[in-house]
Amino acid sequence: GKSSRKSKMVKKLDFMYPKVESEFTVKTEKGGVTTLVMMALIVLLSIAEVVSYRSQNNELVEHIKVDTALGKQLRVNINITFPSLACEDLHVDAMDAAGDSQLNVEDTFVKKQLHLDGTPRSEEEIKVDMNAARKVQEEKTAILNKELPEDYCGPCYGASDTS
């Protein structure tokens, strides 16, 4: 009775995606149920999208707040690695949209020396390099301060003195 009538109605709904001509197809209850479920799902999702669109686009918020504070500084956190640049050559200058600038920001600027693989260098390694650089600078200063004869014009094209 009733269940066979429902079964026939559901079988009639199995028409959505026939892959062969209709005379060679067999309409099944399973195919009809699948069609009904998919149609209901499509309708449900379509309604949900319309409701979502309408609820978001009905909100119109208009408010402007002017920041009247002068001289305040915005905190900006950045993490940048410069593998081929010495720490002493790094400087930060900042300018906001109003044109206020901060030159050579160093009070909160943290520089860390790194190895080529990106690991931080130890304090001891940095001290060794600083002492070596200081020694080279002292040698250069000693050469510059050395008394030279009046007619001395320096080495030619960087050639070293062999005397």
XYZ file of N, CA and C in Angstrom:
489
model
N 0.756 -1.167 0.000
C 0.000 0.000 0.000
C 0.817 1.260 0.000
N 0.844 1.846 1.204
C 1.435 3.180 1.334
C 2.936 3.194 1.039
N 3.655 2.207 1.557
C 5.106 2.194 1.376
C 5.478 1.936 -0.077
N 4.689 1.139 -0.799
C 5.007 0.888 -2.208
C 4.732 2.140 -3.045
N 3.700 2.926 -2.667
C 3.408 4.167 -3.373
C 4.549 5.169 -3.138
N 5.009 5.267 -1.895
C 6.140 6.146 -1.581
C 7.382 5.685 -2.328
N 7.585 4.397 -2.389
C 8.746 3.841 -3.062
C 8.724 4.196 -4.546
N 7.537 4.116 -5.181
C 7.415 4.467 -6.599
C 7.684 5.959 -6.814
N 7.198 6.807 -5.881
C 7.439 8.255 -6.006
C 8.929 8.578 -5.875
N 9.570 7.922 -4.947
C 10.997 8.157 -4.745
C 11.778 7.674 -5.958
N 11.380 6.537 -6.531
C 12.053 6.020 -7.731
C 11.919 6.996 -8.888
N 10.785 7.701 -9.008
C 10.582 8.669 -10.086
C 11.551 9.850 -9.973
N 12.011 10.118 -8.762
C 12.930 11.233 -8.559
C 14.357 10.914 -9.014
N 14.651 9.695 -9.338
C 15.993 9.302 -9.760
C 16.174 9.623 -11.240
N 16.211 10.913 -11.561
C 16.349 11.359 -12.950
C 17.480 12.372 -13.128
N 18.116 12.769 -12.049
C 19.033 13.912 -12.089
C 20.215 13.719 -13.036
N 20.913 12.618 -12.954
C 22.148 12.467 -13.723
C 22.168 11.145 -14.482
N 21.271 10.979 -15.419
C 21.311 9.734 -16.188
C 22.541 9.707 -17.079
N 23.227 8.585 -17.096
C 24.442 8.474 -17.879
C 24.183 7.709 -19.176
N 23.104 7.033 -19.221
C 22.712 6.314 -20.433
C 21.315 6.778 -20.826
N 20.901 6.399 -21.983
C 19.573 6.829 -22.434
C 18.504 6.287 -21.503
N 17.398 7.009 -21.426
C 16.355 6.693 -20.440
C 15.757 5.298 -20.629
N 15.727 4.757 -21.833
C 15.146 3.430 -22.043
C 16.021 2.316 -21.478
N 17.315 2.655 -21.193
C 18.217 1.655 -20.639
C 18.482 1.842 -19.149
N 17.809 2.789 -18.521
C 18.044 3.058 -17.107
C 17.017 2.357 -16.233
N 17.456 2.111 -15.010
C 16.556 1.532 -14.021
C 16.507 2.506 -12.859
N 15.346 3.022 -12.601
C 15.196 3.967 -11.495
C 15.035 3.175 -10.210
N 15.893 3.541 -9.217
C 15.867 2.797 -7.961
C 15.441 3.698 -6.820
N 15.039 3.075 -5.756
C 14.643 3.816 -4.554
C 15.857 4.529 -3.963
N 16.993 3.867 -3.977
C 18.224 4.450 -3.428
C 18.624 5.726 -4.188
N 18.502 5.675 -5.512
C 18.822 6.852 -6.321
C 17.870 7.995 -6.064
N 16.592 7.685 -5.882
C 15.604 8.719 -5.578
C 15.851 9.357 -4.229
N 16.187 8.537 -3.221
C 16.484 9.067 -1.880
C 17.710 9.968 -1.953
N 18.716 9.537 -2.690
C 19.933 10.350 -2.841
C 19.601 11.696 -3.478
N 18.782 11.691 -4.500
C 18.379 12.940 -5.158
C 17.649 13.856 -4.193
N 16.702 13.293 -3.421
C 15.957 14.108 -2.441
C 16.886 14.717 -1.402
N 17.800 13.933 -0.884
C 18.726 14.428 0.149
C 19.597 15.535 -0.420
N 20.104 15.341 -1.615
C 20.977 16.358 -2.220
C 20.202 17.642 -2.528
N 18.993 17.520 -3.027
C 18.185 18.718 -3.307
C 17.904 19.481 -2.008
N 17.581 18.749 -0.940
C 17.322 19.400 0.347
C 18.587 20.089 0.856
N 19.723 19.445 0.689
C 20.991 20.032 1.122
C 21.315 21.305 0.334
N 21.079 21.281 -0.964
C 21.324 22.467 -1.797
C 20.424 23.623 -1.368
N 19.155 23.332 -1.143
C 18.210 24.371 -0.703
C 18.638 24.925 0.654
N 19.001 24.036 1.586
C 19.420 24.462 2.925
C 20.664 25.348 2.862
N 21.658 24.936 2.097
C 22.888 25.739 1.982
C 22.620 27.080 1.300
N 21.763 27.077 0.292
C 21.417 28.334 -0.389
C 20.739 29.305 0.570
N 19.795 28.810 1.352
C 19.105 29.660 2.335
C 20.095 30.178 3.374
N 21.002 29.322 3.840
C 21.991 29.745 4.833
C 22.889 30.844 4.281
N 23.286 30.737 3.025
C 24.129 31.774 2.416
C 23.379 33.099 2.290
N 22.134 33.050 1.889
C 21.339 34.282 1.759
C 21.172 34.938 3.126
N 20.854 34.154 4.139
C 20.682 34.697 5.492
C 21.993 35.295 5.994
N 23.091 34.607 5.772
C 24.402 35.110 6.200
C 24.737 36.422 5.490
N 24.501 36.482 4.193
C 24.779 37.694 3.419
C 23.931 38.862 3.916
N 22.673 38.608 4.134
C 21.773 39.680 4.575
C 22.130 40.174 5.969
N 22.506 39.269 6.867
C 22.805 39.695 8.236
C 24.094 40.506 8.296
N 25.067 40.170 7.475
C 26.332 40.912 7.492
C 26.200 42.256 6.807
N 25.425 42.327 5.755
C 25.329 43.567 4.991
C 24.294 44.531 5.534
N 23.512 44.125 6.518
C 22.570 45.049 7.148
C 23.248 45.894 8.212
N 24.393 45.436 8.681
C 25.105 46.188 9.711
C 25.879 47.323 9.059
N 25.566 48.515 9.448
C 26.308 49.670 8.970
C 26.795 50.413 10.200
N 28.078 50.350 10.421
C 28.650 50.970 11.609
C 29.464 52.168 11.153
N 29.069 53.313 11.640
C 29.802 54.522 11.294
C 30.257 55.193 12.575
N 31.536 55.160 12.807
C 32.090 55.915 13.923
C 33.552 56.220 13.617
N 33.918 57.402 13.980
C 35.288 57.854 13.782
C 35.795 58.369 15.116
N 36.976 57.931 15.474
C 37.572 58.399 16.713
C 38.905 59.054 16.356
N 39.023 60.312 16.674
C 40.238 61.050 16.379
C 41.171 60.964 17.575
N 42.397 60.549 17.320
C 43.405 60.462 18.374
C 44.018 61.856 18.546
N 43.687 62.495 19.641
C 44.152 63.866 19.866
C 45.460 63.915 20.637
N 45.988 62.751 21.020
C 47.230 62.723 21.805
C 48.408 63.036 20.889
N 49.210 63.966 21.302
C 50.411 64.318 20.545
C 51.627 63.722 21.229
N 52.595 63.354 20.446
C 53.851 62.882 21.005
C 53.857 61.436 21.436
N 52.741 60.739 21.274
C 52.736 59.326 21.633
C 53.430 58.537 20.534
N 54.118 57.475 20.948
C 54.831 56.661 19.975
C 54.197 55.278 19.925
N 54.102 54.754 18.740
C 53.533 53.436 18.526
C 54.635 52.399 18.627
N 54.359 51.330 19.348
C 55.334 50.248 19.480
C 55.221 49.349 18.255
N 56.334 49.102 17.612
C 56.373 48.236 16.442
C 57.416 47.159 16.694
N 57.017 45.906 16.593
C 57.935 44.788 16.770
C 58.259 44.187 15.413
N 59.533 44.103 15.099
C 59.967 43.460 13.860
C 61.135 42.537 14.178
N 61.300 41.529 13.364
C 62.409 40.602 13.516
C 62.986 40.378 12.132
N 64.115 41.004 11.861
C 64.732 40.934 10.545
C 66.168 40.450 10.708
N 66.590 39.561 9.822
C 67.965 39.068 9.841
C 68.688 39.581 8.607
N 69.815 40.228 8.836
C 70.684 40.697 7.764
C 71.973 39.896 7.842
N 72.115 38.826 7.071
C 73.265 37.946 7.243
C 74.602 38.570 6.837
N 74.602 39.578 5.990
C 75.871 40.133 5.515
C 76.051 41.588 5.920
N 75.503 41.965 7.051
C 75.594 43.348 7.490
C 76.025 43.385 8.947
N 77.005 44.209 9.244
C 77.493 44.319 10.623
C 76.459 45.026 11.489
N 76.385 44.635 12.756
C 75.404 45.226 13.678
C 75.570 46.742 13.796
N 76.819 47.210 13.802
C 77.028 48.648 13.968
C 76.542 49.456 12.769
N 76.285 48.789 11.644
C 75.784 49.493 10.464
C 74.260 49.535 10.406
N 73.591 48.894 11.358
C 72.128 48.875 11.369
C 71.572 50.058 12.155
N 70.656 50.776 11.539
C 69.992 51.916 12.178
C 68.525 51.900 11.767
N 67.656 52.416 12.615
C 66.232 52.477 12.298
C 65.757 53.915 12.377
N 65.129 54.364 11.302
C 64.458 55.654 11.262
C 62.980 55.366 11.008
N 62.093 56.026 11.743
C 60.656 55.784 11.594
C 59.933 57.097 11.330
N 58.886 57.011 10.485
C 58.071 58.189 10.197
C 56.613 57.747 10.131
N 55.731 58.493 10.790
C 54.319 58.144 10.749
C 53.614 58.904 9.631
N 52.319 58.669 9.482
C 51.551 59.269 8.394
C 51.463 60.788 8.521
N 51.584 61.313 9.739
C 51.507 62.761 9.945
C 52.832 63.446 9.641
N 53.871 62.660 9.387
C 55.166 63.238 9.066
C 56.109 63.350 10.249
N 55.659 62.944 11.444
C 56.544 62.962 12.607
C 57.577 61.855 12.435
N 58.841 62.201 12.642
C 59.873 61.195 12.426
C 60.693 60.975 13.684
N 61.206 59.780 13.800
C 62.127 59.400 14.868
C 63.384 58.903 14.169
N 64.459 59.599 14.355
C 65.704 59.246 13.685
C 66.595 58.429 14.600
N 67.216 57.413 14.031
C 68.177 56.573 14.724
C 67.632 56.050 16.057
N 66.523 55.349 15.992
C 65.891 54.774 17.185
C 66.806 53.689 17.733
N 67.278 53.866 18.965
C 68.190 52.876 19.544
C 67.826 52.473 20.964
N 66.940 53.227 21.622
C 66.673 52.939 23.036
C 66.010 51.580 23.244
N 65.229 51.105 22.283
C 64.606 49.790 22.425
C 65.006 48.848 21.292
N 66.048 49.192 20.601
C 66.516 48.438 19.448
C 67.499 47.375 19.918
N 67.200 46.101 19.687
C 68.061 45.003 20.141
C 68.729 44.367 18.924
N 70.055 44.305 18.946
C 70.806 43.678 17.856
C 71.507 42.450 18.411
N 71.430 41.367 17.683
C 72.095 40.129 18.101
C 72.947 39.618 16.953
N 74.212 39.327 17.238
C 75.078 38.758 16.216
C 74.773 37.274 16.072
N 74.737 36.805 14.827
C 74.401 35.418 14.552
C 75.517 34.745 13.754
N 75.602 33.438 13.906
C 76.461 32.641 13.040
C 75.782 32.537 11.683
N 76.497 32.031 10.683
C 75.912 31.889 9.354
C 74.721 30.940 9.343
N 74.672 30.005 10.286
C 73.530 29.086 10.338
C 72.339 29.667 11.105
N 72.482 30.910 11.620
C 71.370 31.580 12.294
C 71.362 31.448 13.800
N 72.291 30.711 14.376
C 72.338 30.577 15.837
C 73.048 31.784 16.435
N 72.614 32.245 17.596
C 73.236 33.419 18.218
C 74.685 33.144 18.626
N 75.519 34.170 18.475
C 76.916 34.063 18.892
C 77.005 34.296 20.400
N 77.962 33.614 21.030
C 78.122 33.755 22.475
C 78.874 35.054 22.789
N 78.755 35.495 24.040
C 79.448 36.711 24.485
C 80.962 36.556 24.304
N 81.479 35.358 24.572
C 82.920 35.101 24.470
C 83.388 35.248 23.026
N 82.621 34.732 22.074
C 82.983 34.863 20.659
C 82.998 36.331 20.241
N 82.034 37.074 20.700
C 81.960 38.503 20.351
C 83.153 39.248 20.935
N 83.542 38.930 22.195
C 84.688 39.590 22.827
C 85.976 39.295 22.077
N 86.157 38.040 21.642
C 87.362 37.667 20.892
C 87.446 38.470 19.605
N 86.341 38.552 18.866
C 86.325 39.319 17.612
C 86.563 40.801 17.864
N 85.992 41.342 18.948
C 86.182 42.760 19.257
C 87.643 43.051 19.605
N 88.274 42.144 20.350
C 89.687 42.334 20.686
C 90.553 42.273 19.440
N 90.252 41.364 18.521
C 91.019 41.272 17.270
C 90.824 42.535 16.442
N 89.610 43.041 16.379
C 89.337 44.262 15.615
C 90.021 45.464 16.268
N 90.032 45.501 17.610
C 90.687 46.592 18.327
C 92.192 46.581 18.050
N 92.780 45.371 18.008
C 94.211 45.244 17.747
C 94.557 45.742 16.346
N 93.735 45.369 15.353
C 93.950 45.838 13.977
C 93.828 47.351 13.913
N 92.842 47.923 14.606
C 92.651 49.375 14.603
C 93.833 50.087 15.266
N 94.345 49.513 16.357
C 95.510 50.105 17.022
C 96.728 50.087 16.106
N 96.921 49.005 15.351
C 98.040 48.932 14.398
C 97.894 49.995 13.315
N 96.682 50.171 12.813
C 96.444 51.198 11.794
C 96.721 52.590 12.357
N 96.283 52.837 13.575
C 96.509 54.138 14.208
C 97.998 54.372 14.418
N 98.728 53.330 14.833
C 100.173 53.460 15.048
C 100.882 53.788 13.739
N 100.463 53.167 12.650
C 101.077 53.447 11.344
C 100.799 54.879 10.936
N 99.574 55.344 11.160
C 99.221 56.722 10.786
C 99.962 57.752 11.632
N 100.227 57.405 12.881
C 100.903 58.354 13.779
C 102.419 58.284 13.686
N 102.961 57.315 12.974
C 104.408 57.149 12.847
C 104.997 58.333 12.078
N 106.153 58.759 12.536
C 106.836 59.868 11.861
C 107.329 59.417 10.494
N 106.933 60.130 9.475
C 107.337 59.798 8.114
C 108.218 60.911 7.561
N 109.144 60.570 6.668
C 109.978 61.618 6.050
C 109.107 62.580 5.234
N 109.623 63.793 5.067
C 108.870 64.839 4.355
C 108.552 64.454 2.927
N 109.447 63.745 2.264
C 109.247 63.433 0.845
C 108.473 62.128 0.635
N 107.968 61.490 1.699
C 107.252 60.228 1.588
C 105.836 60.493 1.071
N 105.454 59.746 0.026
C 104.111 59.946 -0.541
C 103.217 58.727 -0.355
N 103.652 57.724 0.381
C 102.838 56.525 0.623
C 103.158 55.433 -0.386
N 102.703 54.232 -0.142
C 102.978 53.132 -1.070
C 102.215 53.353 -2.379
N 102.802 52.966 -3.483
C 102.189 53.163 -4.794
C 101.155 52.067 -5.057
N 99.949 52.455 -5.294
C 98.839 51.568 -5.611
C 98.700 50.446 -4.595
N 98.952 50.735 -3.344
C 98.762 49.749 -2.302
C 99.885 48.747 -2.165
N 101.016 48.962 -2.887
C 102.137 48.034 -2.777
C 102.762 48.178 -1.405
N 103.181 47.080 -0.824
C 103.757 47.158 0.529
C 105.217 47.552 0.451
N 105.699 48.193 1.524
C 107.109 48.602 1.623
C 107.961 47.361 1.869
N 109.030 47.217 1.149
C 109.936 46.066 1.371
C 111.188 46.503 2.104
N 111.279 47.760 2.529
C 112.485 48.240 3.202
C 112.522 47.866 4.644
